[in-house]
Amino acid sequence: MRLQSSLGTIWRLGIKELWSLWRDPVMLVLIAFSFTVSVYTAATAVPETLHHVAIAIVDEDHSPLSQQITAAFYPPQFIPPAMIGHEEVDPSMDIGRYSFVLNIPPNFQRDVLSGGAAEIQINVDATRMSQAFTGNGNIQRIVLDEIETFLRGRNPSMAPPVDLVLRARFNPALEKSWFGGLMEIINQITMLSLILTGAALIREREHGTIEHLLVMPVTPAQIMLSKVWSMSLVVLAAAALSLNGIVRGLLQVPIEGSLPLFFTGATLHLFAMTAMGIWLATLARNMPQFGMLMILILLPLQMLSGSTTPRESMPRFVQDLMLAAPTTHFVELGQAILYRGAGFEVVWPSFAALLVIGSIMFHLSLRRFRSTIGSMA
C-alpha cells in the first residue's frame, strides 16, 4: 500500500512536470528543432561530402581515353563537366565558378599506351578545404580506374594478377547521411536529457514552486524520479518520431536492428543523463550558469564518446577514462543495433554498464539534491 502511494505521488508529480513543459514554448521549439531540422542538416550538410560539385575539363587530347575519363564524372557527386579552354582555367577559378579543373594534355593516350611519362593535372580550389581534400582523392581514383579499364580493354594481359574487391558492409553505397542522421539523434537524446531535467529544476526554483514542494508530504527521491520519468518520456517520444519520420521517411535511411531494443538502451542512458542534469542544476543558481556548466560537460561527452571520431584513434588514457561516461556505452549500443542489427547477446555489456553508471549517478544526484533542499528549508 505504501509503495502504491509512493508510485502514485511520483506519477502525479511527473504529470505536473509535463504540464509545465507544455507551457514553456521555448523548450517545445528546442525539442522540435533538435529532432527535425538538426537531424536533417546533420545528415545532409556534411562539408566533405561531394554533391553536385562544379568541375571543368580541359581536353587537349581529344582521344577515346580522354572522352572516357570525361564521361566518368556524373551526378550526384559531380555536375556534368564543363568543357573549357586552357585560357579559361585561371579566370574561372578566380571567381569560384569551378571547384576542380582537370587538364588532360595533348598526346595523353599515346603516352599511356607507350608506357611513357603520362601526366595529367588537377587544379583544386583549396579555399573549400574539406571538399577539396575529399574531391582530390576521388578524382584521382576515378581517373586511375578509367585508365586501368581502358588498358584492360586494349590489352587484357596487362590486368594485375590480383583483383581487389571492396565490400562495404552495413552501408554498401557509403552514404554519409546514414551515419550523420542516426548519430545526431543519439547526440540530441544526450543533450536534451540534460537540458530538460536541469531546466525543470531551475524553473521551479526561479518561480518559487520548489518551496511549495518542501511543505508537501513528498520526498526528494520522489521529486527526482518524477522529473526523470517525465522528461525521459518526452525525449523518447521525440526520438521515436524523428527516427521514423525524418531518418526513415525523409532521409530513407534503413534501420537494421530492433527499435524496441534500442529504446530500451536509450531509457537506461536517459536514467543516467537526467540524473546528471539534476546534479548540474543543483550546482547552478540560474539558467545561464546551468548552460555554461552543461557545455563544459556535454562537449567532452559527445566528442570523446565515439559519435564523431572512432574511439580507437584516441589516446589509450582517454579511451579508458571515457568508459565511465554513459555516452560511450550508448553510442556503442546505438551503432551496434541501428547499423549492424545486433541483438541483446551482443550489446548486453553496454546495457549493464549503463545500469551501473545510471545507479551511481542517481545516488550522487539524490544526495546533492537532498542537501540542496535541506539548505533551502
Short mmCIF file of N, CA, C and O in Angstrom, two decimals, residues 59-170:
data_model
loop_
_atom_site.label_atom_id
_atom_site.label_comp_id
_atom_site.label_asym_id
_atom_site.label_seq_id
_atom_site.Cartn_x
_atom_site.Cartn_y
_atom_site.Cartn_z
N ASP A 59 40.26 19.42 -72.29
CA ASP A 59 40.64 18.22 -73.07
C ASP A 59 41.46 18.66 -74.27
O ASP A 59 40.94 19.09 -75.29
N GLU A 60 42.78 18.54 -74.14
CA GLU A 60 43.68 18.89 -75.24
C GLU A 60 44.13 17.65 -76.00
O GLU A 60 44.93 17.76 -76.93
N ASP A 61 43.62 16.49 -75.63
CA ASP A 61 43.99 15.25 -76.29
C ASP A 61 42.95 14.81 -77.30
O ASP A 61 43.28 14.30 -78.37
N HIS A 62 41.65 14.96 -76.94
CA HIS A 62 40.53 14.57 -77.82
C HIS A 62 40.68 13.13 -78.30
O HIS A 62 40.53 12.83 -79.49
N SER A 63 40.98 12.26 -77.36
CA SER A 63 41.16 10.85 -77.67
C SER A 63 40.04 10.03 -77.02
O SER A 63 39.31 10.53 -76.17
N PRO A 64 39.91 8.76 -77.43
CA PRO A 64 38.92 7.91 -76.74
C PRO A 64 39.15 7.83 -75.23
O PRO A 64 38.19 7.78 -74.46
N LEU A 65 40.41 7.81 -74.78
CA LEU A 65 40.70 7.75 -73.35
C LEU A 65 40.25 9.02 -72.64
O LEU A 65 39.63 8.95 -71.57
N SER A 66 40.53 10.17 -73.21
CA SER A 66 40.12 11.42 -72.58
C SER A 66 38.60 11.54 -72.53
O SER A 66 38.03 12.05 -71.56
N GLN A 67 37.91 11.06 -73.55
CA GLN A 67 36.45 11.08 -73.56
C GLN A 67 35.89 10.12 -72.52
O GLN A 67 34.87 10.39 -71.89
N GLN A 68 36.57 8.99 -72.33
CA GLN A 68 36.13 8.03 -71.32
C GLN A 68 36.29 8.62 -69.92
O GLN A 68 35.42 8.44 -69.05
N ILE A 69 37.38 9.34 -69.69
CA ILE A 69 37.59 9.99 -68.39
C ILE A 69 36.55 11.07 -68.17
O ILE A 69 35.98 11.19 -67.08
N THR A 70 36.24 11.84 -69.19
CA THR A 70 35.24 12.90 -69.07
C THR A 70 33.87 12.34 -68.71
O THR A 70 33.14 12.89 -67.88
N ALA A 71 33.53 11.22 -69.31
CA ALA A 71 32.21 10.61 -69.07
C ALA A 71 32.09 9.98 -67.68
O ALA A 71 30.99 9.63 -67.26
N ALA A 72 33.22 9.86 -66.96
CA ALA A 72 33.19 9.21 -65.65
C ALA A 72 32.73 10.16 -64.55
O ALA A 72 32.49 9.71 -63.42
N PHE A 73 32.61 11.45 -64.85
CA PHE A 73 32.17 12.42 -63.85
C PHE A 73 30.70 12.75 -64.10
O PHE A 73 30.36 13.35 -65.12
N TYR A 74 29.84 12.33 -63.19
CA TYR A 74 28.40 12.49 -63.39
C TYR A 74 27.73 12.66 -62.03
O TYR A 74 28.33 12.40 -60.97
N PRO A 75 26.47 13.12 -62.01
CA PRO A 75 25.73 13.29 -60.75
C PRO A 75 25.55 11.94 -60.05
O PRO A 75 25.60 10.89 -60.69
N PRO A 76 25.36 11.94 -58.72
CA PRO A 76 25.16 13.12 -57.87
C PRO A 76 26.43 13.72 -57.29
O PRO A 76 26.38 14.78 -56.69
N GLN A 77 27.58 13.06 -57.45
CA GLN A 77 28.80 13.63 -56.89
C GLN A 77 29.22 14.89 -57.64
O GLN A 77 29.62 15.89 -57.03
N PHE A 78 29.17 14.85 -58.96
CA PHE A 78 29.60 15.99 -59.78
C PHE A 78 28.46 16.39 -60.71
O PHE A 78 27.62 15.56 -61.08
N ILE A 79 28.45 17.68 -61.07
CA ILE A 79 27.57 18.10 -62.16
C ILE A 79 28.27 17.72 -63.46
O ILE A 79 29.49 17.48 -63.47
N PRO A 80 27.56 17.58 -64.59
CA PRO A 80 28.22 17.25 -65.85
C PRO A 80 29.36 18.22 -66.13
O PRO A 80 29.20 19.45 -66.04
N PRO A 81 30.56 17.72 -66.43
CA PRO A 81 31.72 18.60 -66.58
C PRO A 81 31.54 19.63 -67.70
O PRO A 81 30.98 19.34 -68.75
N ALA A 82 32.03 20.84 -67.43
CA ALA A 82 32.05 21.89 -68.45
C ALA A 82 33.36 21.77 -69.22
O ALA A 82 34.44 21.65 -68.63
N MET A 83 33.29 21.80 -70.54
CA MET A 83 34.48 21.72 -71.38
C MET A 83 34.95 23.15 -71.67
O MET A 83 34.23 23.95 -72.27
N ILE A 84 36.13 23.48 -71.19
CA ILE A 84 36.66 24.84 -71.34
C ILE A 84 38.04 24.78 -71.98
O ILE A 84 38.66 23.71 -72.08
N GLY A 85 38.50 25.94 -72.40
CA GLY A 85 39.84 26.05 -72.96
C GLY A 85 40.87 26.33 -71.88
O GLY A 85 40.53 26.72 -70.75
N HIS A 86 42.13 26.16 -72.24
CA HIS A 86 43.21 26.34 -71.27
C HIS A 86 43.24 27.77 -70.73
O HIS A 86 43.55 28.01 -69.55
N GLU A 87 42.90 28.74 -71.57
CA GLU A 87 42.97 30.14 -71.14
C GLU A 87 41.85 30.51 -70.16
O GLU A 87 41.91 31.58 -69.53
N GLU A 88 40.85 29.65 -69.99
CA GLU A 88 39.74 29.95 -69.10
C GLU A 88 39.95 29.40 -67.70
O GLU A 88 39.14 29.67 -66.80
N VAL A 89 41.01 28.65 -67.48
CA VAL A 89 41.19 27.97 -66.20
C VAL A 89 41.34 28.97 -65.06
O VAL A 89 40.57 28.98 -64.09
N ASP A 90 42.33 29.84 -65.14
CA ASP A 90 42.60 30.78 -64.04
C ASP A 90 41.45 31.76 -63.80
O ASP A 90 41.04 31.94 -62.64
N PRO A 91 40.89 32.40 -64.84
CA PRO A 91 39.77 33.33 -64.57
C PRO A 91 38.56 32.65 -63.94
O PRO A 91 37.93 33.20 -63.03
N SER A 92 38.22 31.43 -64.39
CA SER A 92 37.04 30.76 -63.85
C SER A 92 37.25 30.31 -62.41
O SER A 92 36.32 30.35 -61.60
N MET A 93 38.47 29.91 -62.05
CA MET A 93 38.72 29.52 -60.67
C MET A 93 38.87 30.74 -59.77
O MET A 93 38.55 30.68 -58.56
N ASP A 94 39.32 31.87 -60.32
CA ASP A 94 39.43 33.08 -59.52
C ASP A 94 38.07 33.55 -59.03
O ASP A 94 37.95 34.11 -57.93
N ILE A 95 37.04 33.37 -59.82
CA ILE A 95 35.70 33.81 -59.42
C ILE A 95 34.90 32.69 -58.74
O ILE A 95 33.73 32.87 -58.43
N GLY A 96 35.53 31.53 -58.53
CA GLY A 96 34.88 30.43 -57.83
C GLY A 96 33.85 29.68 -58.64
O GLY A 96 32.95 29.06 -58.07
N ARG A 97 33.97 29.69 -59.96
CA ARG A 97 32.97 29.01 -60.78
C ARG A 97 33.13 27.49 -60.68
O ARG A 97 32.13 26.76 -60.72
N TYR A 98 34.37 27.01 -60.60
CA TYR A 98 34.61 25.58 -60.55
C TYR A 98 35.46 25.25 -59.31
O TYR A 98 36.38 26.00 -58.97
N SER A 99 35.14 24.13 -58.68
CA SER A 99 35.96 23.67 -57.56
C SER A 99 37.17 22.87 -58.05
O SER A 99 38.21 22.86 -57.39
N PHE A 100 37.00 22.20 -59.19
CA PHE A 100 38.08 21.39 -59.75
C PHE A 100 38.15 21.62 -61.26
O PHE A 100 37.10 21.74 -61.92
N VAL A 101 39.35 21.66 -61.78
CA VAL A 101 39.57 21.72 -63.22
C VAL A 101 40.60 20.65 -63.56
O VAL A 101 41.73 20.67 -63.05
N LEU A 102 40.21 19.73 -64.42
CA LEU A 102 41.08 18.63 -64.85
C LEU A 102 41.66 18.95 -66.21
O LEU A 102 40.92 19.21 -67.16
N ASN A 103 42.97 18.96 -66.31
CA ASN A 103 43.65 19.31 -67.57
C ASN A 103 44.29 18.06 -68.16
O ASN A 103 45.24 17.50 -67.61
N ILE A 104 43.73 17.60 -69.29
CA ILE A 104 44.27 16.42 -69.99
C ILE A 104 45.15 16.93 -71.11
O ILE A 104 44.66 17.54 -72.07
N PRO A 105 46.48 16.71 -71.08
CA PRO A 105 47.40 17.30 -72.05
C PRO A 105 47.34 16.59 -73.41
O PRO A 105 46.76 15.50 -73.53
N PRO A 106 47.91 17.20 -74.45
CA PRO A 106 47.96 16.56 -75.77
C PRO A 106 48.76 15.25 -75.70
O PRO A 106 49.68 15.10 -74.89
N ASN A 107 48.37 14.31 -76.56
CA ASN A 107 49.07 13.01 -76.69
C ASN A 107 49.04 12.19 -75.39
O ASN A 107 49.92 11.36 -75.15
N PHE A 108 48.03 12.43 -74.58
CA PHE A 108 47.94 11.71 -73.30
C PHE A 108 47.72 10.22 -73.53
O PHE A 108 48.39 9.38 -72.93
N GLN A 109 46.79 9.87 -74.41
CA GLN A 109 46.52 8.46 -74.68
C GLN A 109 47.74 7.77 -75.27
O GLN A 109 48.05 6.63 -74.90
N ARG A 110 48.43 8.45 -76.16
CA ARG A 110 49.62 7.84 -76.78
C ARG A 110 50.68 7.55 -75.73
O ARG A 110 51.32 6.48 -75.73
N ASP A 111 50.89 8.49 -74.79
CA ASP A 111 51.90 8.27 -73.75
C ASP A 111 51.51 7.13 -72.82
O ASP A 111 52.36 6.36 -72.37
N VAL A 112 50.19 7.00 -72.53
CA VAL A 112 49.73 5.92 -71.66
C VAL A 112 49.96 4.57 -72.32
O VAL A 112 50.45 3.62 -71.69
N LEU A 113 49.62 4.45 -73.61
CA LEU A 113 49.78 3.18 -74.31
C LEU A 113 51.24 2.81 -74.52
O LEU A 113 51.59 1.62 -74.52
N SER A 114 52.09 3.81 -74.68
CA SER A 114 53.51 3.52 -74.90
C SER A 114 54.28 3.27 -73.62
O SER A 114 55.45 2.88 -73.65
N GLY A 115 53.62 3.52 -72.47
CA GLY A 115 54.30 3.33 -71.20
C GLY A 115 55.21 4.46 -70.83
O GLY A 115 56.04 4.33 -69.92
N GLY A 116 55.06 5.60 -71.51
CA GLY A 116 55.88 6.76 -71.22
C GLY A 116 55.38 7.53 -70.01
O GLY A 116 54.48 7.11 -69.29
N ALA A 117 55.98 8.69 -69.79
CA ALA A 117 55.63 9.52 -68.64
C ALA A 117 54.38 10.33 -68.99
O ALA A 117 54.46 11.43 -69.53
N ALA A 118 53.23 9.73 -68.69
CA ALA A 118 51.95 10.41 -68.95
C ALA A 118 51.56 11.21 -67.72
O ALA A 118 51.52 10.68 -66.61
N GLU A 119 51.28 12.48 -67.92
CA GLU A 119 50.92 13.36 -66.81
C GLU A 119 49.56 13.97 -67.05
O GLU A 119 49.16 14.24 -68.18
N ILE A 120 48.84 14.20 -65.95
CA ILE A 120 47.55 14.85 -66.01
C ILE A 120 47.46 15.78 -64.80
O ILE A 120 47.98 15.47 -63.72
N GLN A 121 46.86 16.95 -64.99
CA GLN A 121 46.87 17.99 -63.95
C GLN A 121 45.48 18.19 -63.37
O GLN A 121 44.49 18.26 -64.11
N ILE A 122 45.42 18.29 -62.03
CA ILE A 122 44.17 18.60 -61.33
C ILE A 122 44.34 19.93 -60.63
O ILE A 122 45.21 20.08 -59.75
N ASN A 123 43.55 20.92 -60.98
CA ASN A 123 43.55 22.22 -60.33
C ASN A 123 42.43 22.23 -59.30
O ASN A 123 41.26 21.95 -59.63
N VAL A 124 42.77 22.56 -58.06
CA VAL A 124 41.83 22.46 -56.95
C VAL A 124 41.66 23.82 -56.29
O VAL A 124 42.65 24.51 -56.03
N ASP A 125 40.40 24.20 -56.04
CA ASP A 125 40.11 25.40 -55.26
C ASP A 125 40.23 25.02 -53.79
O ASP A 125 39.28 24.52 -53.17
N ALA A 126 41.41 25.25 -53.20
CA ALA A 126 41.69 24.80 -51.84
C ALA A 126 41.05 25.67 -50.78
O ALA A 126 41.19 25.38 -49.58
N THR A 127 40.35 26.74 -51.16
CA THR A 127 39.63 27.52 -50.15
C THR A 127 38.46 26.72 -49.58
O THR A 127 38.00 27.00 -48.48
N ARG A 128 37.97 25.76 -50.35
CA ARG A 128 36.94 24.84 -49.86
C ARG A 128 37.65 23.60 -49.35
O ARG A 128 37.66 22.56 -49.99
N MET A 129 38.24 23.72 -48.16
CA MET A 129 39.26 22.79 -47.71
C MET A 129 38.78 21.35 -47.61
O MET A 129 39.37 20.44 -48.19
N SER A 130 37.68 21.12 -46.87
CA SER A 130 37.21 19.75 -46.67
C SER A 130 36.81 19.10 -47.98
O SER A 130 37.16 17.96 -48.27
N GLN A 131 36.06 19.85 -48.80
CA GLN A 131 35.63 19.32 -50.08
C GLN A 131 36.81 19.12 -51.02
O GLN A 131 36.84 18.17 -51.80
N ALA A 132 37.79 20.03 -50.95
CA ALA A 132 38.96 19.92 -51.81
C ALA A 132 39.75 18.65 -51.49
O ALA A 132 40.20 17.94 -52.39
N PHE A 133 39.90 18.35 -50.20
CA PHE A 133 40.66 17.17 -49.80
C PHE A 133 39.96 15.90 -50.27
O PHE A 133 40.58 15.01 -50.87
N THR A 134 38.67 15.81 -50.03
CA THR A 134 37.91 14.62 -50.42
C THR A 134 37.83 14.51 -51.94
O THR A 134 38.03 13.43 -52.50
N GLY A 135 37.53 15.62 -52.61
CA GLY A 135 37.38 15.59 -54.06
C GLY A 135 38.67 15.26 -54.78
O GLY A 135 38.66 14.56 -55.79
N ASN A 136 39.79 15.74 -54.26
CA ASN A 136 41.08 15.46 -54.88
C ASN A 136 41.34 13.96 -54.91
O ASN A 136 41.74 13.39 -55.93
N GLY A 137 41.08 13.30 -53.77
CA GLY A 137 41.28 11.85 -53.74
C GLY A 137 40.30 11.11 -54.64
O GLY A 137 40.69 10.14 -55.32
N ASN A 138 39.04 11.56 -54.69
CA ASN A 138 38.05 10.89 -55.53
C ASN A 138 38.37 11.04 -57.01
O ASN A 138 38.23 10.10 -57.80
N ILE A 139 38.81 12.23 -57.42
CA ILE A 139 39.14 12.46 -58.83
C ILE A 139 40.33 11.60 -59.23
O ILE A 139 40.35 11.01 -60.32
N GLN A 140 41.34 11.53 -58.37
CA GLN A 140 42.49 10.68 -58.69
C GLN A 140 42.06 9.22 -58.86
O GLN A 140 42.51 8.54 -59.80
N ARG A 141 41.21 8.77 -57.97
CA ARG A 141 40.75 7.37 -58.05
C ARG A 141 39.94 7.14 -59.33
O ARG A 141 40.12 6.11 -60.01
N ILE A 142 39.07 8.09 -59.68
CA ILE A 142 38.26 7.94 -60.89
C ILE A 142 39.14 7.90 -62.13
O ILE A 142 38.97 7.05 -63.02
N VAL A 143 40.12 8.80 -62.21
CA VAL A 143 40.99 8.86 -63.38
C VAL A 143 41.81 7.57 -63.50
O VAL A 143 41.92 6.97 -64.59
N LEU A 144 42.38 7.11 -62.39
CA LEU A 144 43.20 5.90 -62.43
C LEU A 144 42.35 4.67 -62.78
O LEU A 144 42.81 3.78 -63.52
N ASP A 145 41.12 4.61 -62.26
CA ASP A 145 40.24 3.49 -62.60
C ASP A 145 39.90 3.48 -64.08
O ASP A 145 39.87 2.41 -64.73
N GLU A 146 39.65 4.65 -64.66
CA GLU A 146 39.31 4.71 -66.09
C GLU A 146 40.52 4.36 -66.95
O GLU A 146 40.37 3.70 -67.99
N ILE A 147 41.70 4.77 -66.54
CA ILE A 147 42.91 4.40 -67.29
C ILE A 147 43.13 2.89 -67.24
O ILE A 147 43.44 2.25 -68.26
N GLU A 148 42.95 2.29 -66.05
CA GLU A 148 43.11 0.84 -65.92
C GLU A 148 42.08 0.10 -66.76
O GLU A 148 42.40 -0.89 -67.42
N THR A 149 40.83 0.58 -66.76
CA THR A 149 39.78 -0.05 -67.56
C THR A 149 40.10 0.06 -69.05
O THR A 149 39.91 -0.89 -69.82
N PHE A 150 40.62 1.20 -69.45
CA PHE A 150 40.98 1.42 -70.85
C PHE A 150 42.10 0.47 -71.28
O PHE A 150 42.06 -0.13 -72.36
N LEU A 151 43.12 0.31 -70.42
CA LEU A 151 44.24 -0.57 -70.76
C LEU A 151 43.81 -2.03 -70.79
O LEU A 151 44.29 -2.80 -71.63
N ARG A 152 42.92 -2.42 -69.91
CA ARG A 152 42.43 -3.79 -69.93
C ARG A 152 41.69 -4.09 -71.21
O ARG A 152 41.78 -5.20 -71.77
N GLY A 153 40.93 -3.11 -71.69
CA GLY A 153 40.21 -3.32 -72.94
C GLY A 153 41.14 -3.46 -74.13
O GLY A 153 40.84 -4.19 -75.08
N ARG A 154 42.25 -2.74 -74.11
CA ARG A 154 43.21 -2.81 -75.21
C ARG A 154 44.12 -4.03 -75.12
O ARG A 154 44.48 -4.62 -76.13
N ASN A 155 44.48 -4.39 -73.88
CA ASN A 155 45.43 -5.49 -73.71
C ASN A 155 45.09 -6.22 -72.41
O ASN A 155 45.54 -5.83 -71.33
N PRO A 156 44.26 -7.28 -72.49
CA PRO A 156 43.85 -8.00 -71.27
C PRO A 156 45.02 -8.54 -70.46
O PRO A 156 44.89 -8.74 -69.26
N SER A 157 46.16 -8.78 -71.09
CA SER A 157 47.30 -9.34 -70.37
C SER A 157 47.90 -8.34 -69.39
O SER A 157 48.69 -8.71 -68.52
N MET A 158 47.53 -7.05 -69.54
CA MET A 158 48.06 -6.03 -68.64
C MET A 158 47.29 -5.98 -67.32
O MET A 158 47.62 -5.20 -66.45
N ALA A 159 46.24 -6.78 -67.20
CA ALA A 159 45.45 -6.77 -65.97
C ALA A 159 46.31 -7.29 -64.81
O ALA A 159 47.09 -8.22 -64.98
N PRO A 160 46.21 -6.71 -63.64
CA PRO A 160 47.02 -7.17 -62.49
C PRO A 160 46.63 -8.58 -62.08
O PRO A 160 45.47 -8.99 -62.25
N PRO A 161 47.56 -9.35 -61.50
CA PRO A 161 47.25 -10.73 -61.11
C PRO A 161 46.27 -10.83 -59.96
O PRO A 161 45.64 -11.86 -59.77
N VAL A 162 46.14 -9.77 -59.16
CA VAL A 162 45.23 -9.77 -58.01
C VAL A 162 44.15 -8.72 -58.24
O VAL A 162 44.46 -7.57 -58.55
N ASP A 163 42.91 -9.11 -58.09
CA ASP A 163 41.79 -8.19 -58.26
C ASP A 163 41.19 -7.93 -56.88
O ASP A 163 40.59 -8.81 -56.26
N LEU A 164 41.42 -6.71 -56.39
CA LEU A 164 40.93 -6.34 -55.06
C LEU A 164 39.47 -5.92 -55.17
O LEU A 164 39.12 -5.00 -55.90
N VAL A 165 38.59 -6.61 -54.43
CA VAL A 165 37.16 -6.33 -54.46
C VAL A 165 36.78 -5.68 -53.12
O VAL A 165 37.04 -6.25 -52.06
N LEU A 166 36.18 -4.51 -53.19
CA LEU A 166 35.75 -3.79 -51.99
C LEU A 166 34.32 -4.20 -51.63
O LEU A 166 33.42 -4.14 -52.47
N ARG A 167 34.13 -4.60 -50.39
CA ARG A 167 32.80 -4.96 -49.90
C ARG A 167 32.50 -4.09 -48.69
O ARG A 167 33.08 -4.28 -47.62
N ALA A 168 31.62 -3.13 -48.85
CA ALA A 168 31.24 -2.24 -47.76
C ALA A 168 30.01 -2.81 -47.05
O ALA A 168 28.91 -2.82 -47.62
N ARG A 169 30.19 -3.31 -45.85
CA ARG A 169 29.07 -3.90 -45.11
C ARG A 169 28.28 -2.82 -44.39
O ARG A 169 28.82 -1.79 -43.99
N PHE A 170 26.99 -3.07 -44.24
CA PHE A 170 26.05 -2.23 -43.50
C PHE A 170 25.72 -0.92 -44.20
O PHE A 170 24.71 -0.30 -43.89
#
